Amino acid sequence: MVDWNLAVATATRLVRPGPEVTRDEARAVVAELRRHARTSERHVREFTRMIPEGSAVPDTPVLVVDRAGWVKANVAGFRELLQPLLGKMQERRAGASGGAVLGAVGGKVTGVELGMLLSFLASRVLGQYETFAPVSRDLPASAAGGRLLLVAPNIVHVERELDVHPHDFRLWVCLHEETHRTQFTAVPWLRDHLEGEIQTFLGATEVDPSTVLERIREAAQSFAGARPDAEQGEEGRSLVELVQTPEQREILGRLTAVMSLLEGHADFVMDGVGPQVVPSVAEIREKFQQRRASGAGRLDATLRKLLGLDAKLRQYRDGERFVRAVVGQVGMDGFNRVWTSPNTLPTKAEIARPADWVARVHRKGSEPSEAE
């Protein structure tokens, strides 16, 4: 269904070159990002209090990569996560007339188109905690499947674009990504819960393989500037939304709530730690928010909408509001009850109404005293 090697080759060939730096400058950036990643670990643990002092948690590698390295890592993750769905689609296609030929041709076409999309994304991601990273010789990951990626050329590009202090900006980015690593290492059930939800979502996909390929093709055409205007009723819908069943919409609502929590928590932590260790954090946050809000040109905006990246920006905003409101009401330890079990995760509605989550989760603990 997908020629993954061709996807990597296509993305690597098409990805834009990074900012110009000398070899010595590049080495200095890599070394500094690695130092900041180690420093961020202590700051995040002290601020979040998610990991009790002296507790042992699974170690995960920190990889400072270029844009091609980010592509390779993500293709490996996609391949692992999508394997059940693609296997199911392959079985359906195999039963059709000429299925083997269509599969061989379609796999190469999809590989090229996926590579085009990855080349677009590879120049935008600053960092990423890969939750479902398979272990490989070239790209190490923890036994549980996790690694932290810091995309050096993109970090340098944005710090120059925003005209902010490089040392402060690099540490600020590391604080955000280290928060994600802490979330998954401190909460052992979180990875399995997310994977279960995603696999259930994919398992509920009953569309014809050609429909999925067509959606990828639409995204690729947008990248090339050749996508026709969206049909009535489809404008503004993401690639994921276009293939949803009713069951998938329920699952996606739960996943959206969890991702809003994780992203909002990371933003809250990076700004909470910032004033003590990042002197120019206020300037960085203001300029970075302006960059998020302004976006880029029409083509960029079209792709962001089609790929659901606009929804991700809302997750940062809505999730940070939720975390800030809950911490303000019940304190950090009260907020940390969110990590107790899947049942204490906020719903999509509770992300918008934090007081409802506080009432639901903290009501049980307060009932005995109220009875008294």
CSV table of C-alpha atoms in Angstrom, one decimal:
chain,number,residue,atom,x,y,z
A,1,MET,CA,0.0,0.0,0.0
A,2,VAL,CA,2.9,2.4,0.8
A,3,ASP,CA,6.4,2.2,-0.5
A,4,TRP,CA,8.0,3.5,2.7
A,5,ASN,CA,11.6,3.6,1.3
A,6,LEU,CA,10.3,5.7,-1.6
A,7,ALA,CA,8.5,8.0,0.8
A,8,VAL,CA,11.8,8.6,2.7
A,9,ALA,CA,13.8,9.2,-0.5
A,10,THR,CA,11.2,11.6,-1.9
A,11,ALA,CA,11.0,13.6,1.3
A,12,THR,CA,14.7,13.8,1.6
A,13,ARG,CA,15.1,15.0,-2.0
A,14,LEU,CA,12.4,17.6,-1.7
A,15,VAL,CA,12.9,19.0,1.8
A,16,ARG,CA,14.1,22.6,1.8
A,17,PRO,CA,17.7,23.2,2.9
A,18,GLY,CA,18.1,24.5,6.4
A,19,PRO,CA,19.7,27.8,7.4
A,20,GLU,CA,23.3,28.4,6.5
A,21,VAL,CA,25.7,27.6,9.3
A,22,THR,CA,29.3,26.6,9.4
A,23,ARG,CA,30.4,23.2,10.5
A,24,ASP,CA,31.6,24.6,13.8
A,25,GLU,CA,28.3,26.5,14.3
A,26,ALA,CA,26.4,23.3,13.6
A,27,ARG,CA,28.4,21.3,16.2
A,28,ALA,CA,27.9,24.0,18.8
A,29,VAL,CA,24.1,24.0,18.2
A,30,VAL,CA,23.9,20.2,18.6
A,31,ALA,CA,26.1,20.3,21.8
A,32,GLU,CA,24.0,23.1,23.3
A,33,LEU,CA,20.7,21.3,22.5
A,34,ARG,CA,21.9,18.2,24.2
A,35,ARG,CA,23.0,20.2,27.3
A,36,HIS,CA,19.6,21.9,27.4
A,37,ALA,CA,17.8,18.6,27.1
A,38,ARG,CA,19.6,17.3,30.2
A,39,THR,CA,19.1,20.6,32.1
A,40,SER,CA,15.4,20.7,31.2
A,41,GLU,CA,14.8,17.3,32.7
A,42,ARG,CA,15.6,18.6,36.2
A,43,HIS,CA,13.6,21.8,35.8
A,44,VAL,CA,10.5,20.0,34.5
A,45,ARG,CA,10.5,17.4,37.2
A,46,GLU,CA,10.8,20.0,39.9
A,47,PHE,CA,8.0,22.2,38.5
A,48,THR,CA,5.5,19.4,37.6
A,49,ARG,CA,6.2,17.1,40.6
A,50,MET,CA,5.1,14.2,38.4
A,51,ILE,CA,8.1,12.1,39.4
A,52,PRO,CA,8.9,11.8,43.1
A,53,GLU,CA,12.5,12.6,43.9
A,54,GLY,CA,14.6,9.4,43.8
A,55,SER,CA,12.1,7.5,41.7
A,56,ALA,CA,13.5,5.5,38.8
A,57,VAL,CA,11.8,6.1,35.4
A,58,PRO,CA,12.5,4.5,32.0
A,59,ASP,CA,15.3,6.4,30.2
A,60,THR,CA,14.7,7.5,26.6
A,61,PRO,CA,17.3,8.7,24.2
A,62,VAL,CA,17.6,12.3,23.0
A,63,LEU,CA,18.4,12.7,19.3
A,64,VAL,CA,19.4,16.0,17.7
A,65,VAL,CA,18.5,15.5,14.0
A,66,ASP,CA,18.4,17.3,10.8
A,67,ARG,CA,15.3,17.5,8.6
A,68,ALA,CA,16.1,14.2,6.8
A,69,GLY,CA,16.6,12.5,10.2
A,70,TRP,CA,13.2,13.7,11.3
A,71,VAL,CA,11.7,12.2,8.2
A,72,LYS,CA,13.3,8.8,8.7
A,73,ALA,CA,12.3,8.7,12.3
A,74,ASN,CA,8.6,9.6,11.6
A,75,VAL,CA,8.3,7.2,8.6
A,76,ALA,CA,9.5,4.4,11.0
A,77,GLY,CA,6.8,5.4,13.5
A,78,PHE,CA,4.1,5.7,10.9
A,79,ARG,CA,4.9,2.3,9.5
A,80,GLU,CA,4.6,0.7,12.9
A,81,LEU,CA,1.4,2.5,13.9
A,82,LEU,CA,-0.4,2.1,10.6
A,83,GLN,CA,0.5,-1.5,10.0
A,84,PRO,CA,-2.8,-3.0,11.1
A,85,LEU,CA,-4.8,-0.6,8.9
A,86,LEU,CA,-2.6,-1.0,5.9
A,87,GLY,CA,-2.7,-4.8,6.3
A,88,LYS,CA,-6.5,-4.7,6.3
A,89,MET,CA,-6.6,-2.5,3.2
A,90,GLN,CA,-4.1,-4.8,1.5
A,91,GLU,CA,-6.3,-7.8,2.1
A,92,ARG,CA,-9.3,-6.0,0.6
A,93,ARG,CA,-7.3,-4.9,-2.5
A,94,ALA,CA,-5.8,-8.4,-3.0
A,95,GLY,CA,-9.3,-9.8,-3.5
A,96,ALA,CA,-10.0,-7.4,-6.3
A,97,SER,CA,-9.3,-8.0,-10.0
A,98,GLY,CA,-5.7,-6.9,-10.7
A,99,GLY,CA,-5.1,-6.2,-7.0
A,100,ALA,CA,-1.5,-7.2,-7.1
A,101,VAL,CA,-0.6,-4.8,-9.9
A,102,LEU,CA,-2.7,-2.0,-8.4
A,103,GLY,CA,-0.9,-2.6,-5.1
A,104,ALA,CA,2.6,-2.3,-6.6
A,105,VAL,CA,1.7,0.8,-8.6
A,106,GLY,CA,-0.3,2.4,-5.8
A,107,GLY,CA,2.4,1.8,-3.2
A,108,LYS,CA,4.9,3.8,-5.3
A,109,VAL,CA,2.4,6.6,-6.0
A,110,THR,CA,1.4,6.8,-2.3
A,111,GLY,CA,5.1,6.7,-1.3
A,112,VAL,CA,5.9,9.7,-3.5
A,113,GLU,CA,2.8,11.6,-2.2
A,114,LEU,CA,3.5,10.8,1.4
A,115,GLY,CA,7.1,11.9,0.9
A,116,MET,CA,5.9,15.2,-0.5
A,117,LEU,CA,3.9,15.8,2.7
A,118,LEU,CA,6.7,14.8,4.9
A,119,SER,CA,9.0,17.2,3.2
A,120,PHE,CA,6.6,20.0,4.0
A,121,LEU,CA,6.3,19.1,7.6
A,122,ALA,CA,10.0,18.4,8.1
A,123,SER,CA,10.9,22.1,7.8
A,124,ARG,CA,8.3,23.1,10.5
A,125,VAL,CA,8.7,20.8,13.5
A,126,LEU,CA,11.1,22.1,16.2
A,127,GLY,CA,11.0,19.0,18.4
A,128,GLN,CA,8.9,15.9,19.1
A,129,TYR,CA,8.6,13.1,21.6
A,130,GLU,CA,8.1,10.0,19.5
A,131,THR,CA,5.7,7.9,21.6
A,132,PHE,CA,5.5,4.9,19.2
A,133,ALA,CA,9.1,4.8,18.0
A,134,PRO,CA,10.3,1.4,17.0
A,135,VAL,CA,13.8,0.4,18.0
A,136,SER,CA,16.3,0.4,15.1
A,137,ARG,CA,20.1,0.4,14.7
A,138,ASP,CA,20.2,3.9,13.2
A,139,LEU,CA,17.5,5.5,15.4
A,140,PRO,CA,17.7,4.2,19.0
A,141,ALA,CA,14.6,4.3,21.2
A,142,SER,CA,13.7,3.0,24.6
A,143,ALA,CA,12.5,-0.6,25.1
A,144,ALA,CA,9.0,0.8,25.6
A,145,GLY,CA,9.3,2.7,22.3
A,146,GLY,CA,10.1,6.3,22.9
A,147,ARG,CA,12.7,8.9,21.9
A,148,LEU,CA,13.0,12.7,22.0
A,149,LEU,CA,13.8,14.4,18.7
A,150,LEU,CA,15.2,18.0,18.5
A,151,VAL,CA,15.3,19.3,14.9
A,152,ALA,CA,18.4,21.6,15.0
A,153,PRO,CA,18.0,23.4,11.6
A,154,ASN,CA,14.4,24.3,12.3
A,155,ILE,CA,15.2,25.6,15.8
A,156,VAL,CA,18.0,27.8,14.3
A,157,HIS,CA,15.7,29.0,11.5
A,158,VAL,CA,13.0,30.1,13.9
A,159,GLU,CA,15.3,31.8,16.4
A,160,ARG,CA,16.7,33.8,13.6
A,161,GLU,CA,13.3,34.6,12.1
A,162,LEU,CA,12.0,35.8,15.5
A,163,ASP,CA,15.3,37.6,16.3
A,164,VAL,CA,15.4,36.2,19.8
A,165,HIS,CA,18.3,35.1,22.1
A,166,PRO,CA,19.5,31.8,20.7
A,167,HIS,CA,20.5,30.3,24.1
A,168,ASP,CA,17.1,31.2,25.7
A,169,PHE,CA,15.1,30.0,22.7
A,170,ARG,CA,16.8,26.6,22.5
A,171,LEU,CA,16.3,26.0,26.2
A,172,TRP,CA,12.7,27.1,25.9
A,173,VAL,CA,12.0,24.6,23.2
A,174,CYS,CA,13.7,21.9,25.2
A,175,LEU,CA,11.5,22.6,28.2
A,176,HIS,CA,8.4,22.0,26.1
A,177,GLU,CA,9.7,18.7,24.6
A,178,GLU,CA,11.1,17.5,27.9
A,179,THR,CA,7.6,17.9,29.4
A,180,HIS,CA,6.3,15.5,26.8
A,181,ARG,CA,9.0,13.0,27.7
A,182,THR,CA,8.2,13.4,31.4
A,183,GLN,CA,4.5,12.8,30.7
A,184,PHE,CA,5.1,9.4,29.1
A,185,THR,CA,7.9,8.3,31.4
A,186,ALA,CA,6.0,9.3,34.6
A,187,VAL,CA,2.7,7.8,33.5
A,188,PRO,CA,3.3,4.2,32.4
A,189,TRP,CA,-0.3,3.6,31.2
A,190,LEU,CA,-0.5,6.6,29.0
A,191,ARG,CA,1.3,5.2,26.0
A,192,ASP,CA,-0.8,2.0,25.9
A,193,HIS,CA,-4.0,4.0,26.4
A,194,LEU,CA,-3.2,6.2,23.4
A,195,GLU,CA,-2.1,3.3,21.2
A,196,GLY,CA,-5.3,1.5,22.1
A,197,GLU,CA,-7.4,4.5,21.1
A,198,ILE,CA,-5.5,5.0,17.9
A,199,GLN,CA,-5.8,1.4,16.9
A,200,THR,CA,-9.5,1.3,17.6
A,201,PHE,CA,-9.8,4.4,15.5
A,202,LEU,CA,-7.9,2.8,12.6
A,203,GLY,CA,-9.8,-0.5,13.1
A,204,ALA,CA,-13.1,1.3,12.6
A,205,THR,CA,-11.9,2.5,9.2
A,206,GLU,CA,-14.1,0.8,6.6
A,207,VAL,CA,-13.4,3.0,3.6
A,208,ASP,CA,-12.3,1.7,0.3
A,209,PRO,CA,-8.5,1.9,0.0
A,210,SER,CA,-8.8,4.1,-3.0
A,211,THR,CA,-10.6,6.7,-0.9
A,212,VAL,CA,-7.7,6.9,1.6
A,213,LEU,CA,-5.3,7.2,-1.3
A,214,GLU,CA,-7.4,9.9,-2.8
A,215,ARG,CA,-7.3,11.9,0.4
A,216,ILE,CA,-3.5,11.7,0.4
A,217,ARG,CA,-3.5,12.7,-3.2
A,218,GLU,CA,-5.6,15.8,-2.4
A,219,ALA,CA,-3.0,16.8,0.2
A,220,ALA,CA,-0.2,16.2,-2.2
A,221,GLN,CA,-1.9,18.3,-4.8
A,222,SER,CA,-2.2,21.1,-2.3
A,223,PHE,CA,1.5,20.9,-1.7
A,224,ALA,CA,2.1,21.3,-5.4
A,225,GLY,CA,-0.5,24.1,-5.6
A,226,ALA,CA,-2.7,22.1,-8.0
A,227,ARG,CA,-5.6,21.0,-5.7
A,228,PRO,CA,-8.9,22.1,-7.1
A,229,ASP,CA,-11.3,24.1,-4.9
A,230,ALA,CA,-12.9,21.9,-2.2
A,231,GLU,CA,-16.3,20.5,-2.9
A,232,GLN,CA,-19.3,22.0,-1.1
A,233,GLY,CA,-19.3,20.8,2.5
A,234,GLU,CA,-15.7,19.7,2.5
A,235,GLU,CA,-14.0,23.1,2.8
A,236,GLY,CA,-12.1,23.4,6.1
A,237,ARG,CA,-12.2,19.7,6.9
A,238,SER,CA,-9.0,17.8,7.7
A,239,LEU,CA,-7.7,14.7,6.2
A,240,VAL,CA,-8.8,12.7,9.3
A,241,GLU,CA,-12.2,14.2,9.4
A,242,LEU,CA,-13.0,13.3,5.8
A,243,VAL,CA,-12.7,9.5,6.6
A,244,GLN,CA,-14.6,9.4,9.9
A,245,THR,CA,-17.4,7.0,10.9
A,246,PRO,CA,-19.6,7.8,13.9
A,247,GLU,CA,-17.6,5.5,16.1
A,248,GLN,CA,-14.4,7.2,14.9
A,249,ARG,CA,-15.8,10.6,15.8
A,250,GLU,CA,-16.3,9.5,19.4
A,251,ILE,CA,-12.7,8.2,19.5
A,252,LEU,CA,-11.4,11.3,17.9
A,253,GLY,CA,-13.1,13.4,20.5
A,254,ARG,CA,-11.3,11.5,23.3
A,255,LEU,CA,-8.0,11.7,21.5
A,256,THR,CA,-8.4,15.5,20.9
A,257,ALA,CA,-9.0,16.0,24.6
A,258,VAL,CA,-5.9,14.0,25.5
A,259,MET,CA,-3.7,15.8,23.0
A,260,SER,CA,-5.0,19.1,24.2
A,261,LEU,CA,-4.1,18.2,27.7
A,262,LEU,CA,-0.5,17.1,26.7
A,263,GLU,CA,0.2,20.1,24.5
A,264,GLY,CA,-1.4,22.6,26.9
A,265,HIS,CA,0.5,21.1,29.8
A,266,ALA,CA,3.8,21.4,27.9
A,267,ASP,CA,3.1,25.1,27.1
A,268,PHE,CA,2.1,25.7,30.7
A,269,VAL,CA,5.3,24.1,32.0
A,270,MET,CA,7.7,25.9,29.6
A,271,ASP,CA,6.2,29.2,30.6
A,272,GLY,CA,6.1,28.3,34.3
A,273,VAL,CA,9.7,27.3,34.4
A,274,GLY,CA,10.8,30.0,31.9
A,275,PRO,CA,11.1,33.1,34.2
A,276,GLN,CA,13.6,31.4,36.4
A,277,VAL,CA,15.9,30.0,33.7
A,278,VAL,CA,15.0,31.8,30.4
A,279,PRO,CA,15.5,35.5,31.0
A,280,SER,CA,13.8,36.6,27.7
A,281,VAL,CA,10.8,34.1,28.0
A,282,ALA,CA,8.2,36.9,27.8
A,283,GLU,CA,9.7,38.2,24.5
A,284,ILE,CA,10.0,34.7,23.1
A,285,ARG,CA,6.4,33.8,24.0
A,286,GLU,CA,5.0,37.0,22.5
A,287,LYS,CA,6.9,36.6,19.2
A,288,PHE,CA,6.2,32.9,19.0
A,289,GLN,CA,2.5,33.4,19.5
A,290,GLN,CA,2.4,36.0,16.8
A,291,ARG,CA,4.2,33.6,14.4
A,292,ARG,CA,1.7,30.8,15.2
A,293,ALA,CA,-1.3,33.2,14.6
A,294,SER,CA,0.0,34.7,11.4
A,295,GLY,CA,0.9,31.4,9.7
A,296,ALA,CA,2.2,31.6,6.2
A,297,GLY,CA,0.8,32.0,2.7
A,298,ARG,CA,-2.3,30.6,1.1
A,299,LEU,CA,-0.7,27.2,0.2
A,300,ASP,CA,0.6,26.8,3.7
A,301,ALA,CA,-2.8,27.6,5.1
A,302,THR,CA,-4.5,25.1,2.8
A,303,LEU,CA,-2.2,22.3,3.8
A,304,ARG,CA,-2.4,23.2,7.5
A,305,LYS,CA,-6.2,22.9,7.3
A,306,LEU,CA,-6.2,19.7,5.2
A,307,LEU,CA,-3.7,18.0,7.5
A,308,GLY,CA,-5.5,19.1,10.7
A,309,LEU,CA,-2.6,21.3,11.9
A,310,ASP,CA,-5.0,24.1,12.7
A,311,ALA,CA,-6.6,21.8,15.2
A,312,LYS,CA,-3.2,21.2,16.8
A,313,LEU,CA,-2.8,25.0,17.3
A,314,ARG,CA,-6.2,25.1,19.0
A,315,GLN,CA,-5.0,22.2,21.2
A,316,TYR,CA,-2.1,24.3,22.5
A,317,ARG,CA,-4.4,27.2,23.3
A,318,ASP,CA,-7.3,25.3,24.8
A,319,GLY,CA,-5.2,22.8,26.7
A,320,GLU,CA,-3.0,25.5,28.2
A,321,ARG,CA,-6.2,27.3,29.4
A,322,PHE,CA,-7.4,24.1,31.0
A,323,VAL,CA,-4.2,23.4,32.8
A,324,ARG,CA,-3.9,27.0,34.0
A,325,ALA,CA,-7.4,27.1,35.3
A,326,VAL,CA,-7.2,23.7,37.1
A,327,VAL,CA,-3.8,24.5,38.7
A,328,GLY,CA,-5.2,27.9,39.8
A,329,GLN,CA,-8.2,26.1,41.5
A,330,VAL,CA,-6.7,23.0,43.1
A,331,GLY,CA,-2.9,23.5,42.8
A,332,MET,CA,-0.3,21.4,41.0
A,333,ASP,CA,-0.8,18.3,43.1
A,334,GLY,CA,-4.6,18.6,42.5
A,335,PHE,CA,-4.0,18.9,38.8
A,336,ASN,CA,-1.7,15.9,38.8
A,337,ARG,CA,-4.7,13.7,39.6
A,338,VAL,CA,-5.3,13.9,35.9
A,339,TRP,CA,-2.5,11.3,35.5
A,340,THR,CA,-4.2,8.7,37.8
A,341,SER,CA,-5.9,6.6,35.2
A,342,PRO,CA,-7.7,7.0,31.8
A,343,ASN,CA,-10.9,7.7,33.8
A,344,THR,CA,-9.3,10.9,35.2
A,345,LEU,CA,-8.4,12.3,31.8
A,346,PRO,CA,-10.5,15.3,30.8
A,347,THR,CA,-13.2,14.9,28.2
A,348,LYS,CA,-13.3,17.2,25.2
A,349,ALA,CA,-16.1,19.1,26.9
A,350,GLU,CA,-14.1,19.4,30.2
A,351,ILE,CA,-11.2,20.9,28.3
A,352,ALA,CA,-13.5,23.8,27.5
A,353,ARG,CA,-15.0,23.8,31.0
A,354,PRO,CA,-12.2,23.0,33.5
A,355,ALA,CA,-14.5,23.5,36.5
A,356,ASP,CA,-16.5,20.5,35.4
A,357,TRP,CA,-13.3,18.3,35.5
A,358,VAL,CA,-12.5,19.6,39.0
A,359,ALA,CA,-16.0,18.9,40.1
A,360,ARG,CA,-16.0,15.3,38.7
A,361,VAL,CA,-12.5,14.2,39.8
A,362,HIS,CA,-12.2,16.0,43.1
A,363,ARG,CA,-15.8,15.6,44.3
A,364,LYS,CA,-15.1,12.0,45.3
A,365,GLY,CA,-12.2,13.0,47.6
A,366,SER,CA,-14.3,15.8,49.2
A,367,GLU,CA,-17.5,13.8,49.9
A,368,PRO,CA,-16.4,12.4,53.3
A,369,SER,CA,-15.6,15.9,54.6
A,370,GLU,CA,-18.8,17.3,53.2
A,371,ALA,CA,-20.8,14.5,55.0
A,372,GLU,CA,-19.1,15.5,58.2
